[in-house]
């Protein structure tokens, strides 16, 4: 049976002296006339509790990622009643939150898609369990794995396992939000909110670098913008370019913090019939022509501490090397390179790089993708938020897993983790701008929508008595804005 709640219960309560008590989150702010609540998401406007941000709708015909425009202006030929999910989608941005969770979600919007009755349940979820996974395309050493990541001295996360060509940070999460001091929690919340809303935040890493992070832009490491993501590790670079070097040089050393490649020893050089050059590099030999740990991790050549490339050479074997031997040294981005020729004493002498080799170094750079910062928001919606959708929450979880229910965040698709709960992850750039908010508990507020066929919603134990129309939604939200969805997003209700 659906709950019978009136709008007064749903949207706060009036108290003496014009004060309104906001009940959209556990803080239960008492808001004086003309003032905002602690999160600035709600305000007291003439004795009524109002959401301060406009409700955001997506319109399929509007330019991808374009500016927000008033909905009623954009939808001139709208009949004023049924929601056509194939054209308009009500996101949870600006929709508000209901608390406690057993109250139905702020909007449960019925519509018709290609003759099928659908329902979209719309709410701004309050997430204590949420974090950001940050991918920074650089091979420079930003900090050791597990090193603390800080903002204004407060730990907001840590360095986690590096990926191919990228350093990774794990930021936020329940332990920093609520498990430490109040300052740690509020600093973490503010940093996450800014990053999720595409703003820039500078972080410092214990024993490592200072990094300016902003989704979709170049990372800035110790004040220097990172331009290129490496083409591959040193061994991969040798594998890719061996043929182009063959005949023009006698040895190539590709310096890389992960695997430093040595051409004549590498299988690529062997296949081309290159003779051993007798130049032994430092570090631990993994397999022929592939060396680990040639130096400490750093921000020098190839993500090592090396600034003088010849320092990577441990020895030159006079039985194998010869006067006039041509040696190219480069990194996996081609940003650093050096050319030497061995003299009669087998000492490397810096020499102008032949044009043919210069071109191969440039081609390494050409094959590097632009370095970017990517930020994924990850959160667990498997808890009490589900009660705003259905009286039997586990059925919602099962519906999401069975693909009968589609989950979107601000209309953006998300990856739903296998296993228990509804743990979702999405790129913050795929949501409309400024989609995230916060409450001072502290926690992040993120839009979340559940879309399904109407009969599925009924079978899940949905709050059927609260299914409403777009017209009624707009009656409560006359200032609704509309925008196009991100170009790479599928339409949220597309099959
Ligand atoms: S913090 Fe915001 S959502 Fe929570 S009660 Fe106060 S005004 Fe309402």
XYZ file of C-alpha atoms and ligand atoms in Angstrom:
503
model
C 0.000 0.000 0.000
C 1.337 3.430 -0.905
C 1.872 6.000 1.773
C -0.553 8.871 1.898
C 1.518 11.951 2.551
C 0.482 15.486 1.851
C 2.786 18.144 0.471
C 3.259 19.758 3.885
C 4.876 16.600 5.195
C 6.907 16.261 2.048
C 8.254 19.784 1.844
C 8.921 20.918 5.390
C 6.818 22.352 8.184
C 5.853 25.872 9.191
C 6.694 26.985 12.736
C 6.223 30.186 14.747
C 7.465 33.608 13.505
C 7.399 32.533 9.861
C 10.170 29.976 10.423
C 10.124 26.911 8.197
C 11.685 23.655 9.284
C 13.356 21.931 6.351
C 13.012 18.173 6.500
C 14.967 17.316 3.385
C 17.889 15.906 5.366
C 18.718 14.924 8.970
C 20.056 18.405 9.807
C 16.416 19.678 9.990
C 17.338 23.364 9.601
C 14.966 25.952 11.053
C 15.051 28.622 8.347
C 13.993 32.216 8.984
C 12.054 34.130 6.307
C 14.271 35.205 3.427
C 17.159 32.978 4.534
C 18.756 29.803 3.203
C 19.283 26.547 5.068
C 22.778 25.329 5.968
C 23.375 23.733 2.545
C 21.870 26.650 0.559
C 19.764 24.129 -1.356
C 16.576 25.171 0.450
C 15.287 28.570 1.491
C 12.354 30.150 3.263
C 10.504 32.209 0.672
C 7.498 33.992 2.152
C 6.998 31.246 4.710
C 7.296 28.427 2.153
C 10.155 26.006 1.855
C 11.587 26.209 -1.660
C 14.415 24.505 -3.468
C 16.854 27.237 -4.478
C 18.080 25.626 -7.705
C 15.819 25.097 -10.684
C 14.673 21.634 -11.662
C 16.606 20.530 -14.759
C 14.956 18.690 -17.648
C 16.736 17.240 -20.655
C 15.391 17.969 -24.111
C 16.456 15.672 -26.904
C 16.292 18.358 -29.570
C 18.585 20.812 -27.778
C 22.300 21.104 -28.470
C 24.428 18.572 -26.590
C 25.773 20.096 -23.399
C 24.391 23.529 -24.364
C 23.272 26.319 -22.072
C 20.234 25.932 -19.794
C 17.071 27.636 -21.034
C 13.648 27.981 -19.394
C 11.656 24.832 -20.162
C 8.449 26.561 -21.176
C 10.364 28.776 -23.629
C 12.063 25.792 -25.265
C 8.964 23.592 -25.439
C 6.590 25.898 -27.309
C 4.662 23.085 -28.976
C 4.322 21.079 -25.774
C 0.732 19.930 -25.252
C 1.037 20.624 -21.547
C 0.283 17.217 -20.187
C 1.885 13.832 -20.757
C 5.629 13.400 -20.487
C 7.075 11.890 -23.656
C 10.264 10.280 -22.362
C 11.522 10.027 -25.918
C 11.757 13.848 -26.003
C 11.886 15.163 -22.445
C 13.502 13.629 -19.394
C 13.045 14.911 -15.830
C 16.420 14.715 -14.085
C 16.826 14.803 -10.339
C 18.920 17.976 -10.505
C 17.023 20.523 -8.425
C 14.300 17.980 -7.568
C 15.039 17.951 -3.855
C 15.189 15.157 -1.346
C 12.642 13.531 0.910
C 13.557 12.561 4.462
C 13.035 10.227 6.219
C 13.407 7.829 3.387
C 10.053 6.101 3.609
C 8.456 9.175 2.049
C 8.008 8.824 -1.697
C 10.723 10.439 -3.832
C 10.112 14.123 -4.739
C 8.902 13.238 -8.240
C 7.548 10.012 -9.631
C 6.772 10.987 -13.188
C 4.584 8.912 -15.469
C 4.938 9.115 -19.242
C 4.582 7.263 -22.510
C 7.438 6.030 -24.658
C 6.463 4.551 -28.015
C 3.070 3.565 -26.597
C 4.537 2.019 -23.427
C 3.643 3.521 -20.055
C 6.785 4.350 -18.105
C 7.685 5.790 -14.733
C 10.799 7.747 -13.751
C 11.483 8.110 -10.050
C 13.527 11.210 -9.404
C 15.396 12.201 -6.248
C 18.539 13.953 -5.115
C 20.301 11.250 -3.148
C 22.314 12.113 -0.044
C 25.461 10.002 -0.190
C 27.738 9.484 2.790
C 29.196 6.513 0.989
C 30.617 8.195 -2.064
C 33.967 9.058 -3.514
C 35.843 10.164 -6.583
C 38.205 8.022 -8.616
C 40.704 10.335 -10.291
C 42.797 9.276 -13.282
C 45.715 11.578 -14.066
C 47.407 10.887 -17.396
C 51.082 11.189 -16.476
C 53.980 8.879 -15.783
C 55.515 11.357 -13.386
C 55.721 10.233 -9.801
C 52.995 12.028 -7.855
C 53.425 10.082 -4.616
C 53.876 6.550 -3.339
C 50.901 4.200 -3.356
C 48.755 4.805 -0.214
C 50.340 8.274 0.349
C 47.877 10.778 1.807
C 46.269 13.328 -0.529
C 45.517 16.608 1.245
C 43.682 19.883 0.822
C 44.605 22.639 3.275
C 46.463 20.028 5.333
C 43.441 17.734 5.752
C 43.568 14.249 4.303
C 40.818 13.801 1.708
C 42.057 10.595 0.080
C 45.098 8.617 -1.001
C 47.196 7.532 -3.964
C 45.987 4.199 -5.265
C 47.190 1.640 -7.809
C 48.648 3.248 -10.927
C 47.198 2.308 -14.289
C 48.820 2.132 -17.734
C 50.118 5.651 -18.354
C 48.098 7.169 -15.517
C 48.449 7.849 -11.814
C 45.304 7.221 -9.789
C 43.842 8.878 -6.690
C 40.964 7.722 -4.542
C 39.298 10.735 -2.929
C 36.510 11.150 -0.422
C 34.675 8.175 0.967
C 32.901 7.649 4.213
C 36.023 7.442 6.376
C 37.181 10.942 5.453
C 33.661 12.377 5.418
C 32.492 11.105 8.784
C 35.215 8.984 10.388
C 37.723 11.725 11.209
C 37.570 15.254 12.616
C 34.838 17.721 11.679
C 37.385 19.739 9.686
C 38.530 16.660 7.767
C 34.913 15.886 6.882
C 33.998 19.382 5.757
C 37.247 19.814 3.777
C 36.701 16.461 2.063
C 33.104 17.318 1.253
C 34.003 20.750 -0.149
C 36.829 19.347 -2.307
C 34.663 16.538 -3.658
C 31.804 18.919 -4.393
C 34.071 21.275 -6.331
C 35.692 18.467 -8.330
C 32.350 16.791 -9.097
C 31.036 20.151 -10.312
C 34.061 20.448 -12.655
C 35.919 23.072 -10.654
C 39.685 23.074 -10.072
C 41.144 21.901 -6.747
C 44.820 21.843 -5.787
C 45.900 18.816 -3.778
C 49.235 17.998 -2.155
C 50.497 14.462 -1.796
C 52.628 13.480 1.196
C 56.218 12.967 0.009
C 55.163 13.772 -3.560
C 53.812 16.448 -5.831
C 51.293 19.268 -5.768
C 48.670 18.647 -8.430
C 45.956 20.918 -9.782
C 42.975 18.735 -10.678
C 40.001 19.612 -12.857
C 37.869 17.120 -14.778
C 38.505 17.129 -18.505
C 41.591 19.381 -18.379
C 45.373 18.901 -18.305
C 46.712 17.973 -14.883
C 49.213 20.524 -13.572
C 52.047 18.871 -11.655
C 54.151 21.166 -9.458
C 52.951 24.124 -11.528
C 53.785 22.540 -14.898
C 50.897 21.515 -17.192
C 51.237 17.906 -18.315
C 50.941 17.691 -22.105
C 51.316 14.079 -23.196
C 50.228 10.654 -21.987
C 53.012 8.153 -22.712
C 52.732 6.024 -25.845
C 53.380 2.898 -23.759
C 56.070 1.599 -21.392
C 59.724 1.636 -22.490
C 59.464 -1.925 -23.788
C 56.301 -1.136 -25.763
C 57.982 1.946 -27.248
C 60.922 -0.201 -28.400
C 58.432 -2.670 -29.894
C 56.538 0.070 -31.749
C 59.530 1.996 -33.151
C 62.270 -0.671 -33.596
C 61.752 -0.947 -37.334
C 61.914 2.839 -37.773
C 65.207 3.026 -35.828
C 66.814 0.049 -37.562
C 69.770 1.042 -39.713
C 69.922 4.594 -38.329
C 71.192 3.880 -34.836
C 73.070 1.062 -33.030
C 71.294 1.253 -29.683
C 68.221 2.925 -28.218
C 67.466 3.219 -24.500
C 63.884 4.254 -23.687
C 63.872 5.472 -20.085
C 60.671 4.693 -18.205
C 59.885 4.261 -14.515
C 57.982 1.071 -15.211
C 60.081 -0.760 -17.838
C 63.150 0.777 -19.449
C 63.676 -0.725 -22.896
C 67.062 -1.470 -24.516
C 66.688 -2.083 -28.251
C 69.576 -4.424 -29.153
C 68.824 -6.727 -26.192
C 65.056 -6.601 -26.708
C 63.292 -9.237 -28.776
C 62.449 -6.503 -31.302
C 66.172 -5.818 -31.864
C 66.957 -9.548 -31.984
C 64.294 -10.123 -34.648
C 65.875 -7.350 -36.733
C 69.317 -8.985 -36.340
C 70.904 -6.139 -34.340
C 74.250 -7.051 -32.704
C 74.601 -6.558 -28.902
C 75.886 -3.040 -28.200
C 77.380 -3.904 -24.799
C 75.697 -0.956 -23.004
C 74.347 -2.189 -19.692
C 71.728 -0.069 -17.909
C 71.136 0.114 -14.182
C 68.197 -1.593 -12.505
C 66.813 -5.106 -12.329
C 66.733 -7.056 -15.574
C 63.278 -8.547 -16.002
C 63.543 -10.206 -19.410
C 65.925 -9.448 -22.321
C 65.976 -5.717 -23.038
C 63.443 -4.897 -20.275
C 64.636 -3.354 -16.996
C 62.750 -2.459 -13.819
C 63.812 0.190 -11.273
C 66.535 1.949 -13.264
C 66.136 4.862 -10.831
C 63.808 6.085 -8.100
C 60.340 7.317 -9.187
C 60.347 11.074 -9.747
C 59.347 13.884 -12.052
C 62.426 13.647 -14.298
C 62.924 11.531 -17.432
C 60.137 8.950 -17.889
C 58.727 9.387 -14.390
C 62.115 8.727 -12.736
C 64.508 10.976 -10.839
C 66.857 10.959 -13.846
C 67.777 14.386 -15.174
C 71.137 13.334 -16.672
C 70.255 10.495 -19.067
C 73.759 9.022 -19.207
C 73.457 8.244 -15.490
C 71.233 5.291 -16.437
C 74.272 3.541 -17.997
C 75.975 1.181 -15.558
C 78.788 -0.038 -17.822
C 79.944 -0.255 -21.428
C 81.513 -3.597 -22.356
C 84.671 -3.022 -24.482
C 84.350 -6.540 -25.887
C 80.992 -5.698 -27.453
C 80.812 -1.896 -27.925
C 82.840 -0.129 -30.632
C 84.040 3.411 -31.400
C 81.454 5.275 -33.442
C 78.512 3.375 -31.865
C 75.380 5.542 -32.201
C 73.107 5.686 -29.153
C 69.672 7.342 -28.916
C 68.114 7.950 -25.498
C 64.491 9.009 -25.227
C 61.423 8.810 -23.014
C 58.044 7.264 -23.725
C 56.560 10.664 -24.590
C 59.497 11.908 -26.658
C 59.555 15.051 -24.487
C 63.158 14.294 -23.488
C 65.731 12.880 -25.913
C 69.512 12.769 -26.276
C 71.912 11.435 -28.913
C 75.519 10.375 -28.344
C 78.263 8.625 -30.303
C 80.991 6.588 -28.570
C 84.508 7.996 -29.067
C 87.712 5.955 -29.400
C 87.745 5.421 -25.616
C 84.085 4.260 -25.764
C 83.028 7.409 -23.932
C 79.604 8.786 -25.010
C 79.973 12.154 -26.738
C 76.889 14.338 -27.192
C 76.296 14.810 -30.929
C 73.603 16.628 -32.920
C 70.756 14.212 -33.568
C 70.389 13.177 -37.217
C 67.159 14.354 -38.808
C 65.938 10.821 -39.419
C 66.129 10.072 -35.674
C 64.649 13.440 -34.726
C 61.607 12.474 -36.792
C 61.188 9.188 -34.876
C 61.274 11.062 -31.568
C 58.675 13.471 -32.902
C 56.570 10.507 -33.964
C 56.644 9.159 -30.391
C 55.140 12.492 -29.324
C 52.632 12.336 -32.174
C 51.440 8.966 -30.895
C 50.833 10.227 -27.381
C 47.302 11.219 -26.483
C 46.712 14.535 -24.694
C 47.108 14.183 -20.926
C 43.792 14.652 -19.137
C 42.304 14.462 -15.675
C 39.270 12.176 -15.531
C 36.991 12.093 -12.496
C 34.455 9.369 -11.835
C 31.837 9.779 -9.117
C 31.077 6.533 -7.300
C 28.310 6.069 -4.737
C 26.127 3.500 -3.068
C 22.400 3.984 -3.648
C 21.582 0.613 -2.166
C 20.547 1.853 1.241
C 17.519 3.694 2.509
C 17.185 5.867 -0.608
C 15.413 2.892 -2.167
C 12.473 3.320 0.207
C 11.567 6.536 -1.615
C 11.151 4.424 -4.737
C 9.400 1.336 -3.387
C 8.026 -0.101 -0.184
C 10.055 -3.252 -0.787
C 13.588 -1.964 -1.441
C 15.263 -5.261 -2.304
C 12.980 -5.526 -5.333
C 14.455 -2.297 -6.671
C 17.975 -3.696 -6.278
C 16.918 -6.837 -8.096
C 15.170 -4.791 -10.797
C 18.363 -2.813 -11.404
C 20.403 -6.033 -11.611
C 17.840 -7.627 -13.956
C 17.962 -4.499 -16.159
C 14.217 -3.963 -15.703
C 15.111 -0.660 -14.006
C 17.562 1.779 -15.579
C 19.631 3.997 -13.309
C 20.880 7.380 -14.503
C 22.540 10.297 -12.749
C 21.310 13.606 -14.096
C 20.344 11.655 -17.219
C 23.881 10.272 -17.613
C 24.415 6.523 -17.908
C 26.294 4.825 -15.100
C 28.088 1.568 -14.481
C 26.303 -0.515 -11.828
C 28.717 -2.701 -9.911
C 27.909 -6.403 -9.721
C 27.262 -7.856 -6.283
C 25.052 -6.462 -3.564
C 23.469 -3.035 -3.392
C 23.222 -0.403 -6.109
C 26.762 0.919 -6.340
C 27.089 3.205 -9.325
C 29.922 4.995 -11.069
C 29.871 7.697 -13.740
C 32.054 10.344 -15.361
C 31.199 13.740 -13.866
C 31.553 15.335 -17.315
C 28.535 13.387 -18.559
C 26.155 15.125 -16.142
C 24.865 18.656 -16.746
C 26.995 21.335 -15.082
C 26.612 21.979 -11.343
C 24.621 18.794 -10.842
C 26.036 18.076 -7.372
C 25.277 19.623 -4.001
C 26.046 18.867 -0.386
C 24.566 18.763 3.081
C 26.550 19.520 6.214
C 26.206 16.060 7.779
C 28.637 16.055 5.701
C 27.648 14.214 2.548
C 27.411 14.839 -1.159
C 24.059 15.232 -2.875
C 23.810 13.720 -6.347
C 20.882 13.395 -8.750
C 19.639 9.866 -9.372
C 16.764 8.627 -11.512
C 15.211 5.173 -11.826
C 13.244 4.564 -15.043
C 11.086 1.492 -15.770
C 7.819 0.345 -17.300
C 4.784 1.291 -15.216
C 3.795 -2.352 -14.670
C 7.334 -3.087 -13.437
C 7.060 -0.190 -11.008
C 3.801 -1.527 -9.691
C 5.266 -5.010 -9.295
C 8.209 -3.546 -7.332
C 5.797 -2.126 -4.763
C 6.211 1.408 -6.134
C 4.406 4.423 -4.669
C 1.700 4.295 -7.353
C -0.520 6.884 -5.668
C 2.277 9.416 -6.152
C 2.816 8.934 -9.865
C 2.380 12.366 -11.351
C 2.540 14.102 -14.743
C 5.048 16.517 -16.178
C 2.364 19.175 -16.014
C 2.062 18.749 -12.250
C 5.829 18.690 -11.847
C 6.023 22.004 -13.675
C 3.198 23.417 -11.589
C 5.491 22.948 -8.572
C 8.597 24.018 -10.514
C 7.609 26.862 -12.781
C 11.239 27.884 -13.152
C 12.356 24.537 -14.575
C 15.293 24.740 -16.959
C 16.083 22.499 -19.866
C 19.258 21.560 -21.707
C 20.640 18.970 -24.119
C 22.370 15.874 -22.804
C 26.118 15.284 -23.292
C 26.951 14.225 -26.870
C 28.335 10.834 -25.810
C 25.294 9.972 -23.674
C 22.569 7.705 -24.994
C 19.104 9.137 -24.441
C 18.221 8.052 -20.866
C 15.109 6.126 -21.880
C 16.372 4.747 -25.214
C 16.017 0.945 -25.454
S 21.043 21.185 5.351
Fe 19.840 21.734 3.551
S 18.588 19.928 3.111
Fe 19.372 19.683 5.200
S 17.741 20.487 6.483
Fe 19.185 22.172 6.118
S 18.354 23.240 4.307
Fe 17.347 21.270 4.421
